mmCIF file of C-alpha atoms in Angstrom:
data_model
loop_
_atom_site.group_PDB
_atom_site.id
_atom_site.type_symbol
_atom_site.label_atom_id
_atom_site.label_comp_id
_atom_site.label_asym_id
_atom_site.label_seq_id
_atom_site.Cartn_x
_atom_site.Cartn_y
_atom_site.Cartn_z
ATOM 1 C CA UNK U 1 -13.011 46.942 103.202
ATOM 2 C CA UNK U 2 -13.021 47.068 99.193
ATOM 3 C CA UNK U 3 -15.432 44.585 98.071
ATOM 4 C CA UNK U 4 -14.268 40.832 97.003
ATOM 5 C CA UNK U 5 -15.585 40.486 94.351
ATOM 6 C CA UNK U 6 -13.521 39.162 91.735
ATOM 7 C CA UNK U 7 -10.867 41.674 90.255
ATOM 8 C CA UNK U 8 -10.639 42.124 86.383
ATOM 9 C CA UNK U 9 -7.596 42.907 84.530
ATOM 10 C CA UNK U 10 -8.191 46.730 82.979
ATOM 11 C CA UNK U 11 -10.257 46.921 80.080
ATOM 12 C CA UNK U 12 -10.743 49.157 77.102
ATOM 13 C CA UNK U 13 -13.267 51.711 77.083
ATOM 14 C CA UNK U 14 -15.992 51.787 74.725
ATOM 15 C CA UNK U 15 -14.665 52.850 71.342
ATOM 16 C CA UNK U 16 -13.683 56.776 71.294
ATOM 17 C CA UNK U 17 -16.401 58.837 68.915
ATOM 18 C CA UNK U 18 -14.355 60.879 66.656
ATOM 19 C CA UNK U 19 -15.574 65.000 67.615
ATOM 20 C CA UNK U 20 -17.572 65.110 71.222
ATOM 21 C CA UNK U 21 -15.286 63.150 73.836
ATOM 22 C CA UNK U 22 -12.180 65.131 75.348
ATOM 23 C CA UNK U 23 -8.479 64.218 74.265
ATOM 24 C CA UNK U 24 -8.323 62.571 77.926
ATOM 25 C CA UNK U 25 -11.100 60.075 77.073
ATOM 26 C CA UNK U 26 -9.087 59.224 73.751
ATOM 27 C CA UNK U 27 -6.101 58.813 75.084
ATOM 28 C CA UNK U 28 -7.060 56.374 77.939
ATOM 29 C CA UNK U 29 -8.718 54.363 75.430
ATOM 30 C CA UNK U 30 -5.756 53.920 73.678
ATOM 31 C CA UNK U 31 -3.985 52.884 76.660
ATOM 32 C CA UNK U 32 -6.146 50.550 77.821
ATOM 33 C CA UNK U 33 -6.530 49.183 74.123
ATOM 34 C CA UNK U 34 -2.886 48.626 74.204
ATOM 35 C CA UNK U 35 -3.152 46.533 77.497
ATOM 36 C CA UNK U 36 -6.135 44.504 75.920
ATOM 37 C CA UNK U 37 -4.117 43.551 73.100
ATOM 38 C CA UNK U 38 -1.086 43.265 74.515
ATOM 39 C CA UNK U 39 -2.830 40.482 77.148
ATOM 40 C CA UNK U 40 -4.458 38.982 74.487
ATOM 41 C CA UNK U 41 -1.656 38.021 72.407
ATOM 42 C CA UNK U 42 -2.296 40.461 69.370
ATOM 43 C CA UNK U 43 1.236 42.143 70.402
ATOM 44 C CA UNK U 44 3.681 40.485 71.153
ATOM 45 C CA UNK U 45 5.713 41.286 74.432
ATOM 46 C CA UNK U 46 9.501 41.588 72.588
ATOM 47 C CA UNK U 47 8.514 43.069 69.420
ATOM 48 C CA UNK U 48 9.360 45.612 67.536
ATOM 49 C CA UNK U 49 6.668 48.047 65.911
ATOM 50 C CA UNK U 50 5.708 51.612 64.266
ATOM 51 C CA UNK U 51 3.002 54.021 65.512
ATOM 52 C CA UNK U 52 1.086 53.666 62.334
ATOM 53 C CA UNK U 53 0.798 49.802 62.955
ATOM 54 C CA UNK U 54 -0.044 50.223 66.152
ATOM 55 C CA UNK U 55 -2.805 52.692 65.575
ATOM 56 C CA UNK U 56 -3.877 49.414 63.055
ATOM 57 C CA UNK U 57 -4.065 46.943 65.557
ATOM 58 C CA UNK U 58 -5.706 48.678 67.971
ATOM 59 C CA UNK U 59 -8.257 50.797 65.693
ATOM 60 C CA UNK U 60 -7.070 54.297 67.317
ATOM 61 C CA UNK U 61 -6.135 57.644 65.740
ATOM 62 C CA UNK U 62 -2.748 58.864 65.782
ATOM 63 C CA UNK U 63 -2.415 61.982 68.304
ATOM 64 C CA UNK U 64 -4.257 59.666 71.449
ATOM 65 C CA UNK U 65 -1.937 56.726 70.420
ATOM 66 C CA UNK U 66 0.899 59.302 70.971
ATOM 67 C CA UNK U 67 -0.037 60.283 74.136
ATOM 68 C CA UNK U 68 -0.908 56.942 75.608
ATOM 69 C CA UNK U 69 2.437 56.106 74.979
ATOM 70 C CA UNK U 70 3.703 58.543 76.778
ATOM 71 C CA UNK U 71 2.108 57.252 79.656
ATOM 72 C CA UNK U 72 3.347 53.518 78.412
ATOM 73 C CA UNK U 73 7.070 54.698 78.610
ATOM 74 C CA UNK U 74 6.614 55.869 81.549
ATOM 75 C CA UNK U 75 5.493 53.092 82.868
ATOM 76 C CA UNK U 76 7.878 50.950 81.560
ATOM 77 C CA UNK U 77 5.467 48.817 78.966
ATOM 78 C CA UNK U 78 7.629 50.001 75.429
ATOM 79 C CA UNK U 79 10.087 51.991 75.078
ATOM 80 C CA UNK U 80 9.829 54.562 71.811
ATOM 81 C CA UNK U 81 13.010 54.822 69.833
ATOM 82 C CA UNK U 82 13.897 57.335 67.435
ATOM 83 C CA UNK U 83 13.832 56.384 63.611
ATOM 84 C CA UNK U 84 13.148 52.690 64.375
ATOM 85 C CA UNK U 85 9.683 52.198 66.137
ATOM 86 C CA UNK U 86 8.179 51.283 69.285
ATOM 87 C CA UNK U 87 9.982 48.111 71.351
ATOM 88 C CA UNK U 88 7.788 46.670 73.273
ATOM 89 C CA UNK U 89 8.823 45.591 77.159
ATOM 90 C CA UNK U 90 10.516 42.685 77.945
ATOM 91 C CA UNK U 91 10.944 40.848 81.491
ATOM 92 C CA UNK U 92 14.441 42.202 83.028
ATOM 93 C CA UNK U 93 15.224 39.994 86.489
ATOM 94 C CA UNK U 94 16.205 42.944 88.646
ATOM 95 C CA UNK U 95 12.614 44.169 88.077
ATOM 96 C CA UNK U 96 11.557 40.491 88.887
ATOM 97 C CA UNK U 97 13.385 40.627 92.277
ATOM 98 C CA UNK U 98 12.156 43.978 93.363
ATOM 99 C CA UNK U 99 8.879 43.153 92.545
ATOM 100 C CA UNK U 100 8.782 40.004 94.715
ATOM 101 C CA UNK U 101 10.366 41.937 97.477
ATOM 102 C CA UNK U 102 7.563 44.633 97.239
ATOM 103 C CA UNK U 103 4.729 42.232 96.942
ATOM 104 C CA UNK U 104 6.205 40.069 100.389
ATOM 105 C CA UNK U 105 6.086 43.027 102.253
ATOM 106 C CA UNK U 106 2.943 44.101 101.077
ATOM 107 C CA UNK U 107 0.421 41.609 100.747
ATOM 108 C CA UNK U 108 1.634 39.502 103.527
ATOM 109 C CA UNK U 109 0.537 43.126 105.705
ATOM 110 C CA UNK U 110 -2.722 42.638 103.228
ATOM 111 C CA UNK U 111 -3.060 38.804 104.273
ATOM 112 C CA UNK U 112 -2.976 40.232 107.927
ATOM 113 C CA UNK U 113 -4.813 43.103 107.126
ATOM 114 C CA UNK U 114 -7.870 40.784 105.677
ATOM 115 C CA UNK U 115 -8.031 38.088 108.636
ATOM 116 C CA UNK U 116 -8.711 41.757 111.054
ATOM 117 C CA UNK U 117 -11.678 42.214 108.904
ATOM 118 C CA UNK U 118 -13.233 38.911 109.388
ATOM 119 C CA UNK U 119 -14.816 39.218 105.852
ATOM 120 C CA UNK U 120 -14.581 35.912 104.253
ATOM 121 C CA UNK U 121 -17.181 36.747 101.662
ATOM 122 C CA UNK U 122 -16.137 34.971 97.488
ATOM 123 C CA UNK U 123 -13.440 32.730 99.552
ATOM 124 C CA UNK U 124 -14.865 29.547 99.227
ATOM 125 C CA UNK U 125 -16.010 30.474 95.924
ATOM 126 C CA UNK U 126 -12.494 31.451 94.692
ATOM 127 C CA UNK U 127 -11.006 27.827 97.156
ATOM 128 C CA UNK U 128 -13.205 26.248 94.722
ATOM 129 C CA UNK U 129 -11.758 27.672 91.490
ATOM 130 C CA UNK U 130 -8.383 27.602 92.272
ATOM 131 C CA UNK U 131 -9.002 24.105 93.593
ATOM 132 C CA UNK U 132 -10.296 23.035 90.646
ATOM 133 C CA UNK U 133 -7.334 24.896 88.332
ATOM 134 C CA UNK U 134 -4.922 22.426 90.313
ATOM 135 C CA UNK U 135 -6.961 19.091 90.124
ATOM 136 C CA UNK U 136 -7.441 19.485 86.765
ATOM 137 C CA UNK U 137 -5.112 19.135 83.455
ATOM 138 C CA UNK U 138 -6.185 22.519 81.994
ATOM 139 C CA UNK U 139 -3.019 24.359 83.022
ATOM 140 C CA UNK U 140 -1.020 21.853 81.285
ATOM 141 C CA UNK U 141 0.055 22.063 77.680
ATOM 142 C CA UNK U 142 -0.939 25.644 77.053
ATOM 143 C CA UNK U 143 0.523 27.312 74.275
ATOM 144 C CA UNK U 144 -1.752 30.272 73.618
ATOM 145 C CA UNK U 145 -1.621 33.725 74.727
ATOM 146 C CA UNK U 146 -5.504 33.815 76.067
ATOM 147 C CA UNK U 147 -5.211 30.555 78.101
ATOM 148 C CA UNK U 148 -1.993 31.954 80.152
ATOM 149 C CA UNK U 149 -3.539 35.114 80.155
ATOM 150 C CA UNK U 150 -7.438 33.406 81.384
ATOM 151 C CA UNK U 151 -4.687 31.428 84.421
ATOM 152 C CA UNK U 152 -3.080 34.838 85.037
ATOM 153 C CA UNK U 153 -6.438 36.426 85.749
ATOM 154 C CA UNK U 154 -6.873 33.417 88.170
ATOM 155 C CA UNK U 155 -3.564 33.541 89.880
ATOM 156 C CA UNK U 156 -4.024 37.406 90.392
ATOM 157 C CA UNK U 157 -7.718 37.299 92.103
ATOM 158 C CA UNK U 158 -6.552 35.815 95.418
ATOM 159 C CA UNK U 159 -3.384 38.375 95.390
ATOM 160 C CA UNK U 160 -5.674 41.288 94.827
ATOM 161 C CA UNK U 161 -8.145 40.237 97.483
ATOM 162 C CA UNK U 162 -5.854 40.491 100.339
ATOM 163 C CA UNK U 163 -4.307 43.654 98.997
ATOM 164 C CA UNK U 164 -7.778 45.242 98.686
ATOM 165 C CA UNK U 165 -8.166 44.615 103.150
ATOM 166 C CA UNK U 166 -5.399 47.361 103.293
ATOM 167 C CA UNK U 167 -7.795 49.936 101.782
ATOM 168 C CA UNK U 168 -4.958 51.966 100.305
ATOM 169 C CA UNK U 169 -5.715 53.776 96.494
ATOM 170 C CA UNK U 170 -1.612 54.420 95.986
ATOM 171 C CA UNK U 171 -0.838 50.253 97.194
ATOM 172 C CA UNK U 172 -3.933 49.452 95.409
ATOM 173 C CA UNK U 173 -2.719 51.272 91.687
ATOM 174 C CA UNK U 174 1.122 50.212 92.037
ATOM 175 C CA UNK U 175 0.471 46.590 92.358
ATOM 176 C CA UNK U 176 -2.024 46.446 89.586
ATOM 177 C CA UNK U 177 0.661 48.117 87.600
ATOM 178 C CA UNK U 178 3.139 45.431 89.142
ATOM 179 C CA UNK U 179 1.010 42.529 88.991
ATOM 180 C CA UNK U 180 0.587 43.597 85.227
ATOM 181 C CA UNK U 181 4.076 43.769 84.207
ATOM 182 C CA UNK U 182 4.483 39.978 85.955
ATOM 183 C CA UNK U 183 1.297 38.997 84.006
ATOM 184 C CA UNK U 184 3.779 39.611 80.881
ATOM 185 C CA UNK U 185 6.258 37.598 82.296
ATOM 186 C CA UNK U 186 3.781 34.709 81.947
ATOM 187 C CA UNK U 187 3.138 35.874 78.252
ATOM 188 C CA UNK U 188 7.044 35.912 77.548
ATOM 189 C CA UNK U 189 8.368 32.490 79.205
ATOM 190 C CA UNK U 190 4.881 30.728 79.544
ATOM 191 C CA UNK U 191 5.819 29.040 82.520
ATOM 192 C CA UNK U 192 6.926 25.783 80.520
ATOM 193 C CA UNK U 193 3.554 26.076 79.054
ATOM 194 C CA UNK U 194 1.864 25.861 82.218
ATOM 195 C CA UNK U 195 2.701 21.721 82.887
ATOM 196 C CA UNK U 196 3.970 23.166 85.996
ATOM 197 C CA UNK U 197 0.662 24.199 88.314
ATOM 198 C CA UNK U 198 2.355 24.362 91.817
ATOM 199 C CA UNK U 199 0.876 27.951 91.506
ATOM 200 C CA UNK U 200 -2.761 26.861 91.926
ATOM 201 C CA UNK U 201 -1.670 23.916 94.431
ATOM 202 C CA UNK U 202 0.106 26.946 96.733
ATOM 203 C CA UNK U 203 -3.059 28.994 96.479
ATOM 204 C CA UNK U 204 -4.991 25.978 97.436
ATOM 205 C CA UNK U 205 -2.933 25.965 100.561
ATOM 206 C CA UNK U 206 -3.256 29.367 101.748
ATOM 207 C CA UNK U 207 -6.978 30.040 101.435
ATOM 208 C CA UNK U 208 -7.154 26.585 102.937
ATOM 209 C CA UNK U 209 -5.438 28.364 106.211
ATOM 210 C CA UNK U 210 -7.627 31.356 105.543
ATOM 211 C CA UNK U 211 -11.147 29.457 105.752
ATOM 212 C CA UNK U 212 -9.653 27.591 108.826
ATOM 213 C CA UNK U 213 -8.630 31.075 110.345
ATOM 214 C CA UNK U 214 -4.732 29.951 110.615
ATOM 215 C CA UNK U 215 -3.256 33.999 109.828
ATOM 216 C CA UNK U 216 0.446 32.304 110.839
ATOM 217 C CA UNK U 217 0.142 29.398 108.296
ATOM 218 C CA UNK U 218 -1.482 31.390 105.812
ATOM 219 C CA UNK U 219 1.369 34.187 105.811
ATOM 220 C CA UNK U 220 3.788 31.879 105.958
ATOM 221 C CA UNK U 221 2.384 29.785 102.963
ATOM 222 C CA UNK U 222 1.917 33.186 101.125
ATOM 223 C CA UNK U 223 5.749 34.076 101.592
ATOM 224 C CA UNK U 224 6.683 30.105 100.170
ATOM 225 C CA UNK U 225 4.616 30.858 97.456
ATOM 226 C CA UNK U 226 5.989 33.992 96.676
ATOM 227 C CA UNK U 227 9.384 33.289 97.034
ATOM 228 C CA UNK U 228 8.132 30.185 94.753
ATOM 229 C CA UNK U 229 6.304 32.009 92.099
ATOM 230 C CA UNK U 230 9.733 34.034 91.929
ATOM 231 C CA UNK U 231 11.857 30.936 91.209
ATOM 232 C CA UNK U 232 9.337 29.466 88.705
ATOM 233 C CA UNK U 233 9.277 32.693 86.500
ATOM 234 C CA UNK U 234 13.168 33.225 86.557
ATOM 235 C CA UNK U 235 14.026 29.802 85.662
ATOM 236 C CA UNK U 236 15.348 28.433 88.624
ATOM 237 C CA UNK U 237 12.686 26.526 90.787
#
């Protein structure tokens, strides 16, 4: 089993020197500056910008900007279009509901997968957290882009954890991909600003059934909360 400790949303490299590293090195840097900022509020999810501003923002040459967002299209985070710029991606709600289907079938396997292993090492520590996210009146009233994104690191940790007990590299690099893309989802509708915390109340309730050893009403509370989180983020729960 992958260790538990907690997961971390992708960061940057260490700036890119300017004649030793390999074009490889640059352009991953520039992807994974674009994530960073993109998290982090500095671009907006929505917007509409040119290379040469990006390259600004993010403090990276021109060539390894072009090829990270290569990798970006591909991926479906902007989408370049000729003679106006670089629109960057917005929430669409038949990716929503395909992304929700994938994660029920996966990390409820993962949920079952992780009770197998009997490793219940950093879930007390995470109970306590999350338990503490849903007591408390930080998640309400947020407005800013490094809050939401500080409660999406949060609200990903537990989901990662049980994906991790399947101990699968391809499941392991399309859900951060997908868990990404819903991150921006946060960053785009805010969740009502985060008044509503039934998120961190849900986890509460599963890894309650986890450190009791209940794998029935821990799956089935993942699948509520899933088909939950789904409502909350298209608008109609």
């Amino acid at each position: 089993m992958k260790s538990s400790s907690t997961p971390k949303t992708p960061s940057s490299p260490s700036s890119p020197g300017t004649g030793s590293k390999p074009r490889q090195t640059l352009r991953d840097a520039a992807y994974h500056a674009f994530i960073d900022h993109l998290f982090s509020g500095d671009i907006r999810p929505g917007s509409m910008v040119s290379q040469r501003e990006l390259c600004e923002i993010l403090d990276i040459p021109l060539n390894p900007m072009r090829e990270a967002l290569k990798r970006l299209e591909a991926e479906n985070f902007v989408q370049l279009i000729p003679q106006r710029g670089i629109q960057i991606f917005g929430i669409e709600e038949e990716f929503l509901a395909d992304a929700f289907q994938l994660r029920k079938i996966l990390e409820i396997q993962g949920l079952r997968a992780f009770f197998k292993q009997a490793d219940m090492t950093g879930v007390q520590d995470l109970f306590d957290r999350t338990k503490a996210a849903s007591d408390g009146d930080q998640g309400r009233q947020l407005s800013n882009f490094q809050k939401i994104s500080e409660f999406a690191d949060l609200d990903h940790e537990m989901h990662l954890l049980f994906l991790g007990a399947l101990d699968n590299e391809i499941v392991n690099d399309m859900m951060t991909r997908v868990l990404s893309k819903l991150r921006l989802s946060r960053l785009i509708f805010r969740l009502h600003n985060y008044q509503d915390i039934r998120a961190f109340q849900e986890h509460v309730a599963i890894l309650e059934k986890v450190l009791t050893g209940d794998e029935e009403g821990a799956a089935q509370a993942l699948n509520d909360h899933l088909d939950g989180s789904r409502g909350r983020i298209m608008g109609i729960a």
